[in-house]
PDB file of C-alpha atoms and ligand atoms in Angstrom:
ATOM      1  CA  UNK W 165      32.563 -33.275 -42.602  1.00 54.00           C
ATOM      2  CA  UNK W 166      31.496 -30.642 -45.596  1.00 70.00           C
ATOM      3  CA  UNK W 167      28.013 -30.792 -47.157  1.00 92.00           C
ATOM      4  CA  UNK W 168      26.916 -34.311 -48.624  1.00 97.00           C
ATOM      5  CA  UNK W 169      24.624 -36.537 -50.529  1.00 98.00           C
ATOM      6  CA  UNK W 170      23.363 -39.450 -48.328  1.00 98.00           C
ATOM      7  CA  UNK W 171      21.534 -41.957 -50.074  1.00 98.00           C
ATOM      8  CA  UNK W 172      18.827 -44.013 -48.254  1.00 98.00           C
ATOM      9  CA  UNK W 173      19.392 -47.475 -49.150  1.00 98.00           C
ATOM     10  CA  UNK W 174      15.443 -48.780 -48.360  1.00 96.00           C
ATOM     11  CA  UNK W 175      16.296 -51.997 -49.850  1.00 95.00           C
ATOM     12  CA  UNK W 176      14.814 -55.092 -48.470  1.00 92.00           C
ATOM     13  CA  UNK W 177      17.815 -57.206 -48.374  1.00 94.00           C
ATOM     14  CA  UNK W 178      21.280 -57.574 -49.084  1.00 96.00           C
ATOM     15  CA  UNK W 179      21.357 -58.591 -52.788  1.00 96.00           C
ATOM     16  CA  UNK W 180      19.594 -55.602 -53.779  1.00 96.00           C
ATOM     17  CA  UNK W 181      21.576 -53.626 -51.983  1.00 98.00           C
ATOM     18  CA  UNK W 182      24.898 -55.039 -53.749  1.00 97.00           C
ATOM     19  CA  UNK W 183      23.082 -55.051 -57.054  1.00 97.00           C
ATOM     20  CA  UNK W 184      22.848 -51.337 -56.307  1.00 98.00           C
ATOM     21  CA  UNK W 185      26.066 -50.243 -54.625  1.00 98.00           C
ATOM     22  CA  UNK W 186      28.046 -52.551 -57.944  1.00 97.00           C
ATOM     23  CA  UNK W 187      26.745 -49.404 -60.435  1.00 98.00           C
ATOM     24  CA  UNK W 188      29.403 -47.122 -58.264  1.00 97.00           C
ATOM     25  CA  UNK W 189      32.215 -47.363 -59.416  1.00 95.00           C
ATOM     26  CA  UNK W 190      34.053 -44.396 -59.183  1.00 92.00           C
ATOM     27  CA  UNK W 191      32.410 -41.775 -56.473  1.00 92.00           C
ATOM     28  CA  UNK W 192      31.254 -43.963 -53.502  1.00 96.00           C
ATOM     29  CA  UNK W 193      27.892 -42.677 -52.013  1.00 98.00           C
ATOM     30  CA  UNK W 194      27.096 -41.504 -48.258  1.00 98.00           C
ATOM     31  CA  UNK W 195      24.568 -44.004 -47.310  1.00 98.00           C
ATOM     32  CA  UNK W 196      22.096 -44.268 -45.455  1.00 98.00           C
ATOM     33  CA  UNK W 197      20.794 -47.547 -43.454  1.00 98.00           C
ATOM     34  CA  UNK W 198      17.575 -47.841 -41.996  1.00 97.00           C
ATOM     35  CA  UNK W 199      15.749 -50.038 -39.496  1.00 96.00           C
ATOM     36  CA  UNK W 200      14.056 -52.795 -42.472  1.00 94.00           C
ATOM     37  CA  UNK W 201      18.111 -53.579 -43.975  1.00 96.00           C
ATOM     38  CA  UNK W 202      19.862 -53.422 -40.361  1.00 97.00           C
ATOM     39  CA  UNK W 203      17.110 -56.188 -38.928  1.00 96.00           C
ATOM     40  CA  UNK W 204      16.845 -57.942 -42.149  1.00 95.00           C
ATOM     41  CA  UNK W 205      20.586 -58.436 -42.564  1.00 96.00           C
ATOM     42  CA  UNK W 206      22.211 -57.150 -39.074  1.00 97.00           C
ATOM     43  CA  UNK W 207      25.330 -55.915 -38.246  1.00 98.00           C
ATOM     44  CA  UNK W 208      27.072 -57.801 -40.652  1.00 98.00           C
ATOM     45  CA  UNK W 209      25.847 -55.817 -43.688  1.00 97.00           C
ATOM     46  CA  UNK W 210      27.301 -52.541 -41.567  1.00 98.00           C
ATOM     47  CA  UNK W 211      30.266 -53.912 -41.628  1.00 98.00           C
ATOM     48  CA  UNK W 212      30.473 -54.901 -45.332  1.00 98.00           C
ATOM     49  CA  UNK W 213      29.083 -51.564 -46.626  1.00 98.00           C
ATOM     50  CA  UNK W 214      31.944 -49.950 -44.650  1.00 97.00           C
ATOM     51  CA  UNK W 215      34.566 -52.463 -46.338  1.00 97.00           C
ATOM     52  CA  UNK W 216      33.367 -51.472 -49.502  1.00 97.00           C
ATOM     53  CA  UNK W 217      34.449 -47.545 -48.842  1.00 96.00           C
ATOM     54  CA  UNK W 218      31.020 -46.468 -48.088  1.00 98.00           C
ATOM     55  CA  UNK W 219      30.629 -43.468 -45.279  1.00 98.00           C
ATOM     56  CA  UNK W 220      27.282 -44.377 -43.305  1.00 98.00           C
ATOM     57  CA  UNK W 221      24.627 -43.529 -41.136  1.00 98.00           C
ATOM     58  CA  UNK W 222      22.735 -45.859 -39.619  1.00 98.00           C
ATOM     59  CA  UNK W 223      19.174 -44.439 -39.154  1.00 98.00           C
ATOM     60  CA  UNK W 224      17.961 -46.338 -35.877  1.00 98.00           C
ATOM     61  CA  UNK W 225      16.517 -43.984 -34.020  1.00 98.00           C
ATOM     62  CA  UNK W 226      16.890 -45.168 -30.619  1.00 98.00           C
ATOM     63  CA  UNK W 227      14.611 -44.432 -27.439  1.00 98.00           C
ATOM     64  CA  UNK W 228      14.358 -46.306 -24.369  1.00 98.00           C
ATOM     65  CA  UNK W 229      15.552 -45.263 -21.033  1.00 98.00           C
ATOM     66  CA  UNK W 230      18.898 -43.549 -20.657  1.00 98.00           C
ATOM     67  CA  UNK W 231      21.033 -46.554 -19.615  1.00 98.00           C
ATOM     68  CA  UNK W 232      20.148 -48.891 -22.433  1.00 98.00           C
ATOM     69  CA  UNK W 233      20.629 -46.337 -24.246  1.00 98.00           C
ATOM     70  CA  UNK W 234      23.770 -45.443 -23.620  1.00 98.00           C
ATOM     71  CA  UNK W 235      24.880 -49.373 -23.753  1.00 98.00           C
ATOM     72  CA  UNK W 236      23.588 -49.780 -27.483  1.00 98.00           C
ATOM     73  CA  UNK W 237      25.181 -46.607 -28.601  1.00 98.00           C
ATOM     74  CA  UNK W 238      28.250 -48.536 -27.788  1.00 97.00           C
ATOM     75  CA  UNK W 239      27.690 -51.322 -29.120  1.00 96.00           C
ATOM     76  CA  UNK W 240      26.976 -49.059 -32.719  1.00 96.00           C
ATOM     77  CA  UNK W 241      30.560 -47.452 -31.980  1.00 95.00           C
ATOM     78  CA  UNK W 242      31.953 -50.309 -32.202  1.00 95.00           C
ATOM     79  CA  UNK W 243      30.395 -50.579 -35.799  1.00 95.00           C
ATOM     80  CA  UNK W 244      32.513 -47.812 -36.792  1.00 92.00           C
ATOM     81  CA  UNK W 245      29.716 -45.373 -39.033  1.00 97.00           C
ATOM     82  CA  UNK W 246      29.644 -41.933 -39.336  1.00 98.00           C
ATOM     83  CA  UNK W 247      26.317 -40.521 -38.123  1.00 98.00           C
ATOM     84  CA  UNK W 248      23.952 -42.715 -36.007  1.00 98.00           C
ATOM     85  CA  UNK W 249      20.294 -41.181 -34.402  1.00 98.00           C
ATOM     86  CA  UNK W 250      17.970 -41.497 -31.489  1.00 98.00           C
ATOM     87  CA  UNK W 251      14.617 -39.590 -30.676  1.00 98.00           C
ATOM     88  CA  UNK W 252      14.779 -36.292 -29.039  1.00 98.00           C
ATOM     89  CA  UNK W 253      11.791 -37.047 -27.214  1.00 97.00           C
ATOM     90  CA  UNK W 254      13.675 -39.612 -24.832  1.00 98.00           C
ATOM     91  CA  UNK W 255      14.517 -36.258 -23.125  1.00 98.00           C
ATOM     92  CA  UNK W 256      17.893 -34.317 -22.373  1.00 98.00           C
ATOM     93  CA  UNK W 257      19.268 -37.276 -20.193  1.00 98.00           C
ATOM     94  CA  UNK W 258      18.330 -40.402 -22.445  1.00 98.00           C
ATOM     95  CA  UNK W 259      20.585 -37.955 -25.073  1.00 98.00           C
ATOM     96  CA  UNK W 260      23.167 -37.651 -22.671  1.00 98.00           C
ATOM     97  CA  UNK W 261      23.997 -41.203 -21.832  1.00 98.00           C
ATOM     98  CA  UNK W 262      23.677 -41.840 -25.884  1.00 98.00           C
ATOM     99  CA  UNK W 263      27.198 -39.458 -26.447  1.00 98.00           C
ATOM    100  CA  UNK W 264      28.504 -40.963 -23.002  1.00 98.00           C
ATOM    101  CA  UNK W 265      27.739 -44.630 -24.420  1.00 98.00           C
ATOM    102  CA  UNK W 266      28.539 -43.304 -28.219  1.00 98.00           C
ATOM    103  CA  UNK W 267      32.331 -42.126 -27.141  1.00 98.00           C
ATOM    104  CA  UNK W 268      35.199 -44.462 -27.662  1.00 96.00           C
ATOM    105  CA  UNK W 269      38.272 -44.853 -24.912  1.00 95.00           C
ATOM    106  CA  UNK W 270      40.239 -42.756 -27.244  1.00 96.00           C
ATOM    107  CA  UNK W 271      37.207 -40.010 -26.907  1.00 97.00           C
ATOM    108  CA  UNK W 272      36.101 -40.027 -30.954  1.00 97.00           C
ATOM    109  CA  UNK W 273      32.566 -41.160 -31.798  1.00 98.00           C
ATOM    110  CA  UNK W 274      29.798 -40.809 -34.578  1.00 98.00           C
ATOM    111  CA  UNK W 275      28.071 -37.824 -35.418  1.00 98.00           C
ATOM    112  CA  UNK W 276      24.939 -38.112 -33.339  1.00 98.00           C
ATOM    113  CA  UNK W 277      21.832 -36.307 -34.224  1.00 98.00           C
ATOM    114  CA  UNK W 278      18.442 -36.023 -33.024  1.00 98.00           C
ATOM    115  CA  UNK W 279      14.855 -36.948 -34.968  1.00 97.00           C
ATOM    116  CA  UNK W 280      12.806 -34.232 -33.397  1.00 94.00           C
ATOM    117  CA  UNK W 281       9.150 -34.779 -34.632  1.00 89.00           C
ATOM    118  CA  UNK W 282       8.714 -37.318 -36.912  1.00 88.00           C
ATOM    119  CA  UNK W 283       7.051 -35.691 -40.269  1.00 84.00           C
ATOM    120  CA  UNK W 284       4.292 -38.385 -40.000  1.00 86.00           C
ATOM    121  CA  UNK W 285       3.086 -36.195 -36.622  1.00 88.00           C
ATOM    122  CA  UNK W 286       1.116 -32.872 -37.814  1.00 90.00           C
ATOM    123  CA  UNK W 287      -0.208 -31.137 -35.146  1.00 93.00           C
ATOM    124  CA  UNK W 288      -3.357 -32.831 -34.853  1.00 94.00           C
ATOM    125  CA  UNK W 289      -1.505 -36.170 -33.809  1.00 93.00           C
ATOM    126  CA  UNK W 290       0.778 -33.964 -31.222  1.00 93.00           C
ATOM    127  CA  UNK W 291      -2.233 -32.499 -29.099  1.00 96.00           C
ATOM    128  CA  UNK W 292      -4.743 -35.571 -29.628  1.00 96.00           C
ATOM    129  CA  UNK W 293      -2.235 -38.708 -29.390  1.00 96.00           C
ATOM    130  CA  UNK W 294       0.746 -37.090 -27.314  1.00 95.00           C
ATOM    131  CA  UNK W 295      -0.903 -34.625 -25.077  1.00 96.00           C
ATOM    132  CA  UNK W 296       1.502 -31.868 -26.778  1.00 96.00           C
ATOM    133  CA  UNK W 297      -0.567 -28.499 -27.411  1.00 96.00           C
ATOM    134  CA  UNK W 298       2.427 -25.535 -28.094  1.00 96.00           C
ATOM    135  CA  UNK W 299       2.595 -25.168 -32.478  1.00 95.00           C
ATOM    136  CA  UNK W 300       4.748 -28.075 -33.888  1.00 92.00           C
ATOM    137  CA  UNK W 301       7.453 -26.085 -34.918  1.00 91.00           C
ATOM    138  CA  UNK W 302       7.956 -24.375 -31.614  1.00 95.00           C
ATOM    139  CA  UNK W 303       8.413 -28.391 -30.494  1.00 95.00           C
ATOM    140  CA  UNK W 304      10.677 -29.125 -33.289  1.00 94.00           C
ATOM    141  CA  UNK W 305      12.759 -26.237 -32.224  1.00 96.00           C
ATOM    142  CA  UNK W 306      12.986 -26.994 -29.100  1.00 97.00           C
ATOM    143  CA  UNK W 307      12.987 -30.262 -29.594  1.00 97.00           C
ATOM    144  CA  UNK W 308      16.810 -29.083 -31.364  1.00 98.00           C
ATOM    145  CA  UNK W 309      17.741 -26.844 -27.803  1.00 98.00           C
ATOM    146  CA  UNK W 310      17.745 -30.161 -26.492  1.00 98.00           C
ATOM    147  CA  UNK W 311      19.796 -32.045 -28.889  1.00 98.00           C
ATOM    148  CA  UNK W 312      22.311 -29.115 -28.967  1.00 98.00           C
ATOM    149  CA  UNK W 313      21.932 -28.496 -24.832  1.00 98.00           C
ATOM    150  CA  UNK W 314      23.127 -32.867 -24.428  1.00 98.00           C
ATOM    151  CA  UNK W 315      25.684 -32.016 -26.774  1.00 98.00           C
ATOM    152  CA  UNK W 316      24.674 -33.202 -29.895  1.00 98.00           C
ATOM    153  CA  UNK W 317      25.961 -32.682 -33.268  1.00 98.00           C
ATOM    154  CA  UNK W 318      22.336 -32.097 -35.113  1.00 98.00           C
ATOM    155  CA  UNK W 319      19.025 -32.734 -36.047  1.00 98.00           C
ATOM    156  CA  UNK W 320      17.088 -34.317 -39.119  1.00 97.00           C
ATOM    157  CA  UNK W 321      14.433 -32.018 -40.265  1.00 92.00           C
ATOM    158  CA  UNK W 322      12.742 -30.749 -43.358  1.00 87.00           C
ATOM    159  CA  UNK W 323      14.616 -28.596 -45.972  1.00 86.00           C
ATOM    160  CA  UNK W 324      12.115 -25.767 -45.094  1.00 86.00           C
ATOM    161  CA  UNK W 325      13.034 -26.233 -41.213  1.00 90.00           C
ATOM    162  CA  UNK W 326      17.106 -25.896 -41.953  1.00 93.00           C
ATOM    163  CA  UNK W 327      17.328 -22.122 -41.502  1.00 93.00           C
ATOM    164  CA  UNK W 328      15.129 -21.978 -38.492  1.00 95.00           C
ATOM    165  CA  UNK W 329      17.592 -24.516 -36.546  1.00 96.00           C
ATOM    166  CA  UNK W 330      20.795 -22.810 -37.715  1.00 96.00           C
ATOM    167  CA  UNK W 331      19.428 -19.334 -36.432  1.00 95.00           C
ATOM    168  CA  UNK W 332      18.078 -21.049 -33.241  1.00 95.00           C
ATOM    169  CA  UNK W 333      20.995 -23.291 -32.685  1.00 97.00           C
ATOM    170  CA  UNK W 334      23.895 -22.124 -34.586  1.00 97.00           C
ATOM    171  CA  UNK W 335      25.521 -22.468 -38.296  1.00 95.00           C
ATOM    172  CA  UNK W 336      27.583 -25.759 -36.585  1.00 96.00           C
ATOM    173  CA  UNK W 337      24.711 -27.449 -35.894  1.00 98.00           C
ATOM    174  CA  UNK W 338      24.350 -30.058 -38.378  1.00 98.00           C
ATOM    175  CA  UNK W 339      20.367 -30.339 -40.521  1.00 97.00           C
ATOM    176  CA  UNK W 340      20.075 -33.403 -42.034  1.00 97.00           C
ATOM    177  CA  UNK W 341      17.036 -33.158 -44.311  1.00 95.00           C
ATOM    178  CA  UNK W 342      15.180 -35.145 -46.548  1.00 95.00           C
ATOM    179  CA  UNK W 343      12.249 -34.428 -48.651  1.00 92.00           C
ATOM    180  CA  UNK W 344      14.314 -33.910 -51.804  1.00 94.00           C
ATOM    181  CA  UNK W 345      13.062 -33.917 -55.482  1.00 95.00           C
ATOM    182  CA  UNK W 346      14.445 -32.853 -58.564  1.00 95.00           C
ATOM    183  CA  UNK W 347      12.217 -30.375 -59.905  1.00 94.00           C
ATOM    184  CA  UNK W 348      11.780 -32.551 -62.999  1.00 92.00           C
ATOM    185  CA  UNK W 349      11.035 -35.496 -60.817  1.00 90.00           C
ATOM    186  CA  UNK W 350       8.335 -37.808 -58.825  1.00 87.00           C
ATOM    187  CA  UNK W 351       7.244 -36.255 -55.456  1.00 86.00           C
ATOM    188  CA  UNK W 352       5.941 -39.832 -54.513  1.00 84.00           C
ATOM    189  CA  UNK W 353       4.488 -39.782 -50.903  1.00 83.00           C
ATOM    190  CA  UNK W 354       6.464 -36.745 -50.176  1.00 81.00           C
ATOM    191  CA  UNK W 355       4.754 -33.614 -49.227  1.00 80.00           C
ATOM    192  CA  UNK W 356       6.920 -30.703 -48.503  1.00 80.00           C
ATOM    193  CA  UNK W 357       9.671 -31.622 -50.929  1.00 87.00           C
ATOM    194  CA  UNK W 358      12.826 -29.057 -52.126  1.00 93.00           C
ATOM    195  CA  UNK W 359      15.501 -29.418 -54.977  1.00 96.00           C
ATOM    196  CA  UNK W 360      18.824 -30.374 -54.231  1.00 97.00           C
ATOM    197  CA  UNK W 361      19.824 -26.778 -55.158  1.00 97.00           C
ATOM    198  CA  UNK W 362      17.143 -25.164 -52.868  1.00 96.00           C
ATOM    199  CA  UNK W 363      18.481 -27.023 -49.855  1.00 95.00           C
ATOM    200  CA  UNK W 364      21.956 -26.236 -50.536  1.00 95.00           C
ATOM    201  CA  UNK W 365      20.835 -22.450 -51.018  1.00 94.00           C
ATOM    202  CA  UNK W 366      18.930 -22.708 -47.543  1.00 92.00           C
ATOM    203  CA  UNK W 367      21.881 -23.978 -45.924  1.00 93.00           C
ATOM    204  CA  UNK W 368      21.120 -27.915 -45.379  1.00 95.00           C
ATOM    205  CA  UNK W 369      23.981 -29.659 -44.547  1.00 97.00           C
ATOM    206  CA  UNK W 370      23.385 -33.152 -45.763  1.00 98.00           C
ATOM    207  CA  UNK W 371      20.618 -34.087 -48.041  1.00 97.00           C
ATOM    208  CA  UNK W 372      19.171 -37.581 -47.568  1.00 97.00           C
ATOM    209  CA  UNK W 373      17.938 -38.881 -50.906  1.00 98.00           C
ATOM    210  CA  UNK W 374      15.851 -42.120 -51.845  1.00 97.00           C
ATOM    211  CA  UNK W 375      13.547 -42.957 -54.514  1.00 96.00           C
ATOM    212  CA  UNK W 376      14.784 -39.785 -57.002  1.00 97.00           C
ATOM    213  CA  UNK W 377      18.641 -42.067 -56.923  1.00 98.00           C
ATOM    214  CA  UNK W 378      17.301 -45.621 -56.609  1.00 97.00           C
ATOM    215  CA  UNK W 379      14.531 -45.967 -58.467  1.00 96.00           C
ATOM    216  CA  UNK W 380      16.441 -43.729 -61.392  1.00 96.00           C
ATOM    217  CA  UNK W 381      16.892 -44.981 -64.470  1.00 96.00           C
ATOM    218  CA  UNK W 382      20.618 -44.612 -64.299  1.00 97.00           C
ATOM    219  CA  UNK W 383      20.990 -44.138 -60.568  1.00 98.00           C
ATOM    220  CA  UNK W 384      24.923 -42.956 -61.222  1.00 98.00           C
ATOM    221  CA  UNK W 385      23.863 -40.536 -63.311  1.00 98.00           C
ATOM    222  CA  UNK W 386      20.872 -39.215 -61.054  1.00 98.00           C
ATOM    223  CA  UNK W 387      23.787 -39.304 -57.766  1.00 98.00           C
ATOM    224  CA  UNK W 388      25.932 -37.544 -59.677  1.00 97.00           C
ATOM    225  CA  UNK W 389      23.062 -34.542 -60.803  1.00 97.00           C
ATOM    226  CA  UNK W 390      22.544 -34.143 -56.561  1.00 97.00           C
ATOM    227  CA  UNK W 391      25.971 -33.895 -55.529  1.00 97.00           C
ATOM    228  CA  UNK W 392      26.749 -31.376 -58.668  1.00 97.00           C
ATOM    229  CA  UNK W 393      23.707 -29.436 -57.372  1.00 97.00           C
ATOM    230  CA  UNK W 394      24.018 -30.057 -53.360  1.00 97.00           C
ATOM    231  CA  UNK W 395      27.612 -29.797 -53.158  1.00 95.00           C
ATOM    232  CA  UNK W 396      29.686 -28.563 -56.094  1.00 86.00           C
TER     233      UNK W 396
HETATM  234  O1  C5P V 179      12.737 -42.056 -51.250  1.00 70.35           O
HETATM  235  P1  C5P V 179      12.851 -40.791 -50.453  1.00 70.35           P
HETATM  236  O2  C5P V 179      13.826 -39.782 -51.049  1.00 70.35           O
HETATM  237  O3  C5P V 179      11.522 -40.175 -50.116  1.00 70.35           O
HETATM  238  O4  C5P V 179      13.539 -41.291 -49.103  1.00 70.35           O
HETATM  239  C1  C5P V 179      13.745 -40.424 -48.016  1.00 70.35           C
HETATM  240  C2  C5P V 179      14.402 -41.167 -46.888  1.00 70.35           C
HETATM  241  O5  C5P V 179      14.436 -40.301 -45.761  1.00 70.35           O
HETATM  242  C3  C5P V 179      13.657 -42.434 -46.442  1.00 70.35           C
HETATM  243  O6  C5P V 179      14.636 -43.341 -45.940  1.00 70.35           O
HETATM  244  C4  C5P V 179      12.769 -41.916 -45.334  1.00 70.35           C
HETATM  245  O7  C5P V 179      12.439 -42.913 -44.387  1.00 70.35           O
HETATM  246  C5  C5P V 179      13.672 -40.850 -44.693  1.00 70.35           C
HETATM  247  N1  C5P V 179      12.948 -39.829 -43.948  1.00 70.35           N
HETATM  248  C6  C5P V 179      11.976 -39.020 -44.513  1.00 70.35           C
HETATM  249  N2  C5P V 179      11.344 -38.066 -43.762  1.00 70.35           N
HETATM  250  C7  C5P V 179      11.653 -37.925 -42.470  1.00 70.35           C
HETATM  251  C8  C5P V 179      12.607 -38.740 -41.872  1.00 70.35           C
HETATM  252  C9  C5P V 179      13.239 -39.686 -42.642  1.00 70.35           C
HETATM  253  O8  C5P V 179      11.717 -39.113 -45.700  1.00 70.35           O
HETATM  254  N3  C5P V 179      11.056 -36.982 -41.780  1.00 70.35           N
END
């Protein structure tokens, strides 16, 4: 898969969702569905947003212990998206039994990539809350060894983190990163935000996108600026 646009659909249910997907009608967007859609409307909405042409990850960021695990990452294979997620911090094993639970009989699966630390942990959090005291971005890239090490395809991190994990981990390794802004645009609770041409420049591979597409005006219009700045 070449460099995208994802766009987060933080909708509460599934008539917005449809009310926003209907204003596509010729390009049909990456998604991206998180946790309050999937147990608001289950699988069922999966399903339908893949009828409708749709490419999607499914942002669920798993963690538990390796063998349940592993048995819900099959149970998401069987929904048939593209990119699915789970915590790094379940540890090299809990990531291992995710692929081994993610791959189907015939040996394709999802891209599956790691959240290392979530941006909502500075450093302060890490050492007081979580015992961790190396710098948070020596965690975050380690964090990505790990994903890579179990065989992962990549991590979601912040634009400014993107080069850092392709020099640690290779160009292949996939950054998913959001934090994107137009420079014209909103920051909203953002704080380290980049413009859809920075990222691409910095070597992002996919750009995860809210707010600055669905809370647009003309949200067409606004897809169609990122993807002619991201990926054209
Ligand atoms: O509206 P906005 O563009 O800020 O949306 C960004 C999306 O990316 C949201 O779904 C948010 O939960 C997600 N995300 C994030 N920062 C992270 C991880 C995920 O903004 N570190």
């Amino acid at each position: 898969m070449g460099k995208d646009v994802i766009v987060a659909l933080d909708f509460a249910n599934a008539d917005q969702v449809f009310g926003f997907l209907d204003k596509f009608t010729g390009r049909k967007p990456f998604v991206k569905i998180g946790m309050e859609l999937f147990y608001a409307e289950g699988p069922a909405i999966v399903r339908e947003i893949k009828r409708r042409g749709h490419k999607i990850f499914l942002d669920l960021k798993l963690h538990d212990i390796p063998n349940t695990v592993k048995k819900a990452m099959s149970v998401l294979s069987n929904l048939d998206v593209d990119i699915t997620n789970l915590h790094a911090a379940g540890t090299v094993r809990m990531m291992e039994a995710a692929i081994e639970g993610l791959t189907r009989p015939d040996g394709t699966r999802p891209l599956l990539i790691a959240v290392t630390q979530l941006t909502s942990t500075d450093q302060e959090a890490m050492e007081n809350d979580l015992l961790i005291k190396e710098p948070i971005d020596q965690v975050v890239m380690h964090y990505a060894a790990n994903a890579k090490k179990a065989g992962l395809d990549g991590v979601v991190c912040s634009p400014l983190e993107a080069g850092k994990v392709h020099a640690t981990c290779g160009a292949d390794f996939l950054t998913i990163t959001p934090g994107v802004r137009f420079a014209d645009g909103d920051i909203g609770d953002q704080k380290r935000v980049m413009t859809p041409a920075a990222a691409k420049e910095i070597g992002s591979d996919y750009i995860v996108v809210g707010r600055p597409i669905t809370a647009a005006v003309d949200p067409v219009a606004a897809y169609e600026r990122c993807v002619a700045d991201f990926c054209d």
